[in-house]
């Protein structure tokens, strides 16, 4: 049995991973559960891990994998974690599923996207990567980008990761998006609308939030998944 706080935290993590493809930060968990300090979150995370509902992933920045869900959250035997490991870019089959039942699609990797200072806009396909169908979210086209930089590490996105992006020109506050700045610089950041301005916020305190007039920023896609290789 889980306590109400444990259940609330597990539900919050699950919803954020379904929406963003990456777990929330400890600060976001603390705010969502209305706790005074992150130590309370650490205790809840430990309790969920001890009960087999989540697994903390070694050598990653605050990465969490949901292993199972209780019936109260619609858990079932077929639940599959969204975090996928592999030892090379095309090795992305979830270990939780038999190989013969996994359906994958080939997505173009459109070069690199800056998780730091914006780099030149990406406009070419460098190679393709196989991605399980269940990682893709919603209708529309998807593509992949290799992350360069460390500005999104507190969102669980590291240098060298491959992010899966669904093409869209719309974004809600808090979404992690591919943003095109002044038609020539592309970056991966959290999106916030502030009146007639757009704020692109890093998930690393070493980087300042950048604010632009809304006509200088174009959303080119929203993060729906992530692949990490070793």
Short mmCIF file of C-alpha atoms in Angstrom, two decimals:
data_model
loop_
_atom_site.label_atom_id
_atom_site.label_comp_id
_atom_site.label_asym_id
_atom_site.label_seq_id
_atom_site.Cartn_x
_atom_site.Cartn_y
_atom_site.Cartn_z
CA UNK A 1 0.00 0.00 0.00
CA UNK A 2 1.19 3.50 -0.81
CA UNK A 3 0.52 6.55 1.31
CA UNK A 4 -1.40 9.41 -0.27
CA UNK A 5 1.78 11.47 -0.70
CA UNK A 6 3.61 8.54 -2.30
CA UNK A 7 0.70 7.96 -4.67
CA UNK A 8 0.46 11.68 -5.49
CA UNK A 9 4.18 11.84 -6.30
CA UNK A 10 4.08 8.71 -8.46
CA UNK A 11 1.10 10.11 -10.36
CA UNK A 12 2.84 13.45 -10.87
CA UNK A 13 6.03 11.80 -12.16
CA UNK A 14 4.03 9.53 -14.47
CA UNK A 15 2.00 12.41 -15.96
CA UNK A 16 5.09 14.54 -16.55
CA UNK A 17 6.94 11.68 -18.21
CA UNK A 18 3.92 10.99 -20.43
CA UNK A 19 3.81 14.68 -21.37
CA UNK A 20 7.51 15.57 -21.66
CA UNK A 21 9.28 12.23 -21.97
CA UNK A 22 11.52 13.14 -19.03
CA UNK A 23 10.93 13.18 -15.26
CA UNK A 24 10.25 16.43 -13.36
CA UNK A 25 12.94 18.08 -11.27
CA UNK A 26 12.96 17.73 -7.49
CA UNK A 27 11.94 21.39 -7.22
CA UNK A 28 8.92 20.74 -9.43
CA UNK A 29 8.01 17.68 -7.34
CA UNK A 30 8.31 19.71 -4.14
CA UNK A 31 6.05 22.43 -5.53
CA UNK A 32 3.50 19.96 -6.88
CA UNK A 33 3.17 18.21 -3.51
CA UNK A 34 3.35 21.48 -1.54
CA UNK A 35 6.30 20.32 0.57
CA UNK A 36 8.64 22.70 2.34
CA UNK A 37 11.91 21.02 1.40
CA UNK A 38 13.38 18.58 -1.11
CA UNK A 39 14.31 16.21 1.73
CA UNK A 40 10.66 15.16 1.86
CA UNK A 41 10.81 14.34 -1.86
CA UNK A 42 13.96 12.28 -1.31
CA UNK A 43 12.14 10.23 1.35
CA UNK A 44 9.14 9.66 -0.93
CA UNK A 45 11.37 8.69 -3.86
CA UNK A 46 13.25 6.22 -1.65
CA UNK A 47 9.97 4.70 -0.46
CA UNK A 48 8.68 4.30 -4.03
CA UNK A 49 11.97 2.71 -5.06
CA UNK A 50 11.93 0.29 -2.12
CA UNK A 51 8.40 -0.77 -3.06
CA UNK A 52 9.43 -1.45 -6.66
CA UNK A 53 7.41 1.29 -8.36
CA UNK A 54 10.37 3.33 -9.64
CA UNK A 55 14.06 2.85 -10.28
CA UNK A 56 16.72 5.53 -10.07
CA UNK A 57 19.14 5.21 -12.97
CA UNK A 58 22.85 5.31 -12.20
CA UNK A 59 25.21 7.86 -13.78
CA UNK A 60 22.36 10.10 -14.88
CA UNK A 61 21.30 13.53 -13.73
CA UNK A 62 18.27 12.83 -11.51
CA UNK A 63 16.90 10.24 -13.95
CA UNK A 64 13.93 8.14 -12.78
CA UNK A 65 12.28 5.20 -14.50
CA UNK A 66 8.73 4.13 -13.60
CA UNK A 67 8.76 0.33 -13.36
CA UNK A 68 5.08 -0.23 -12.57
CA UNK A 69 1.92 1.59 -11.56
CA UNK A 70 -0.59 0.67 -8.84
CA UNK A 71 -4.16 -0.17 -9.83
CA UNK A 72 -5.26 3.22 -8.49
CA UNK A 73 -3.32 4.84 -11.35
CA UNK A 74 -4.45 2.38 -13.97
CA UNK A 75 -1.45 0.09 -13.62
CA UNK A 76 -1.38 -3.13 -15.56
CA UNK A 77 1.02 -5.91 -16.44
CA UNK A 78 1.75 -4.40 -19.82
CA UNK A 79 3.00 -1.04 -18.54
CA UNK A 80 6.27 -0.12 -20.27
CA UNK A 81 8.72 2.52 -18.98
CA UNK A 82 9.38 5.42 -21.36
CA UNK A 83 13.12 5.67 -20.61
CA UNK A 84 15.02 3.50 -23.08
CA UNK A 85 18.62 2.33 -22.85
CA UNK A 86 20.92 1.15 -25.60
CA UNK A 87 24.59 0.63 -26.35
CA UNK A 88 24.45 2.27 -29.79
CA UNK A 89 22.11 4.78 -31.51
CA UNK A 90 19.97 2.14 -33.23
CA UNK A 91 19.63 -0.06 -30.15
CA UNK A 92 16.43 1.30 -28.66
CA UNK A 93 14.23 -1.72 -27.96
CA UNK A 94 12.78 -1.69 -24.42
CA UNK A 95 14.09 -4.60 -22.37
CA UNK A 96 10.62 -4.92 -20.81
CA UNK A 97 9.16 -6.14 -24.13
CA UNK A 98 9.99 -9.27 -26.15
CA UNK A 99 11.83 -8.33 -29.33
CA UNK A 100 9.19 -9.92 -31.56
CA UNK A 101 6.38 -7.68 -30.29
CA UNK A 102 8.17 -4.34 -30.50
CA UNK A 103 7.22 -2.20 -33.48
CA UNK A 104 9.69 0.52 -34.39
CA UNK A 105 9.82 3.29 -36.94
CA UNK A 106 12.82 4.98 -38.51
CA UNK A 107 13.11 8.68 -37.71
CA UNK A 108 15.54 11.10 -39.34
CA UNK A 109 18.19 12.56 -37.03
CA UNK A 110 18.35 16.19 -38.12
CA UNK A 111 21.80 16.90 -36.72
CA UNK A 112 22.43 18.56 -33.36
CA UNK A 113 20.32 20.84 -31.19
CA UNK A 114 21.88 23.12 -28.60
CA UNK A 115 20.97 22.63 -24.97
CA UNK A 116 23.05 25.68 -24.14
CA UNK A 117 23.88 28.66 -26.35
CA UNK A 118 21.79 28.37 -29.55
CA UNK A 119 23.52 26.95 -32.61
CA UNK A 120 22.73 27.39 -36.29
CA UNK A 121 19.34 26.10 -37.37
CA UNK A 122 19.27 22.43 -38.33
CA UNK A 123 18.19 21.66 -41.89
CA UNK A 124 19.73 18.33 -42.92
CA UNK A 125 19.40 14.64 -42.09
CA UNK A 126 22.62 13.14 -40.67
CA UNK A 127 21.30 9.57 -40.21
CA UNK A 128 18.24 7.65 -39.01
CA UNK A 129 17.37 6.05 -35.67
CA UNK A 130 14.86 3.30 -34.85
CA UNK A 131 12.27 4.41 -32.29
CA UNK A 132 9.53 2.26 -30.69
CA UNK A 133 6.04 3.31 -31.73
CA UNK A 134 4.93 3.79 -28.13
CA UNK A 135 7.45 6.62 -27.70
CA UNK A 136 5.74 8.70 -30.38
CA UNK A 137 3.06 11.06 -29.10
CA UNK A 138 0.04 12.40 -30.95
CA UNK A 139 -0.47 12.89 -34.66
CA UNK A 140 1.93 14.53 -37.04
CA UNK A 141 5.51 14.07 -38.11
CA UNK A 142 8.33 13.24 -35.72
CA UNK A 143 12.09 13.67 -35.97
CA UNK A 144 15.13 13.22 -33.77
CA UNK A 145 17.95 15.52 -32.70
CA UNK A 146 21.23 14.90 -30.92
CA UNK A 147 21.65 17.14 -27.87
CA UNK A 148 24.75 19.27 -27.51
CA UNK A 149 25.35 21.04 -24.19
CA UNK A 150 24.25 20.78 -20.58
CA UNK A 151 21.62 23.47 -20.09
CA UNK A 152 18.79 20.92 -19.72
CA UNK A 153 20.47 18.48 -17.32
CA UNK A 154 17.98 19.14 -14.50
CA UNK A 155 15.24 18.02 -16.87
CA UNK A 156 17.13 14.74 -17.31
CA UNK A 157 18.53 15.68 -20.74
CA UNK A 158 22.28 15.22 -21.08
CA UNK A 159 24.88 16.07 -23.69
CA UNK A 160 24.83 13.34 -26.35
CA UNK A 161 21.23 12.24 -25.74
CA UNK A 162 18.89 11.88 -28.72
CA UNK A 163 15.57 13.67 -28.23
CA UNK A 164 12.39 12.73 -30.10
CA UNK A 165 10.44 15.75 -31.31
CA UNK A 166 6.87 15.97 -32.62
CA UNK A 167 6.52 18.73 -35.19
CA UNK A 168 4.21 21.49 -34.00
CA UNK A 169 4.16 25.28 -34.01
CA UNK A 170 2.15 25.49 -30.77
CA UNK A 171 3.37 25.09 -27.19
CA UNK A 172 2.01 25.44 -23.68
CA UNK A 173 3.89 27.08 -20.85
CA UNK A 174 6.42 24.64 -19.42
CA UNK A 175 6.74 22.52 -22.58
CA UNK A 176 10.25 21.59 -23.69
CA UNK A 177 10.46 22.73 -27.29
CA UNK A 178 12.74 23.18 -30.25
CA UNK A 179 12.73 26.96 -30.70
CA UNK A 180 14.04 28.77 -33.74
CA UNK A 181 15.38 32.20 -32.78
CA UNK A 182 15.55 34.94 -35.43
CA UNK A 183 15.19 32.29 -38.16
CA UNK A 184 18.77 31.03 -37.81
CA UNK A 185 19.45 29.72 -34.30
CA UNK A 186 17.88 26.59 -32.86
CA UNK A 187 17.78 25.62 -29.20
CA UNK A 188 16.09 23.15 -26.85
CA UNK A 189 14.47 24.93 -23.89
CA UNK A 190 11.34 25.23 -21.76
CA UNK A 191 8.81 27.57 -23.33
CA UNK A 192 6.97 30.31 -21.45
CA UNK A 193 4.80 33.07 -22.89
CA UNK A 194 5.04 36.38 -21.02
CA UNK A 195 2.63 38.87 -22.54
CA UNK A 196 4.07 39.75 -25.94
CA UNK A 197 7.39 38.06 -25.19
CA UNK A 198 8.67 34.48 -25.21
CA UNK A 199 10.98 33.21 -22.46
CA UNK A 200 13.29 30.27 -23.22
CA UNK A 201 14.30 28.78 -19.90
CA UNK A 202 17.18 26.39 -19.24
CA UNK A 203 17.08 23.56 -16.72
CA UNK A 204 20.49 24.44 -15.35
CA UNK A 205 21.10 27.41 -13.00
CA UNK A 206 24.33 28.19 -14.85
CA UNK A 207 22.28 29.48 -17.80
CA UNK A 208 20.10 32.58 -17.76
CA UNK A 209 16.57 32.62 -19.12
CA UNK A 210 16.51 34.38 -22.49
CA UNK A 211 13.52 36.58 -23.37
CA UNK A 212 12.62 37.59 -26.92
CA UNK A 213 9.79 39.46 -28.64
CA UNK A 214 7.27 36.84 -29.75
CA UNK A 215 7.90 37.50 -33.46
CA UNK A 216 11.56 36.46 -33.02
CA UNK A 217 10.78 32.92 -31.79
CA UNK A 218 9.17 30.10 -33.76
CA UNK A 219 8.30 26.78 -32.12
CA UNK A 220 9.33 23.92 -34.42
CA UNK A 221 8.43 20.96 -32.23
CA UNK A 222 7.78 19.61 -28.74
CA UNK A 223 9.79 16.99 -26.87
CA UNK A 224 7.99 13.64 -26.58
CA UNK A 225 10.79 11.19 -25.81
CA UNK A 226 14.48 10.63 -25.22
CA UNK A 227 17.05 7.95 -26.09
CA UNK A 228 20.31 7.60 -24.18
CA UNK A 229 23.25 5.56 -25.44
CA UNK A 230 26.48 4.48 -23.75
#
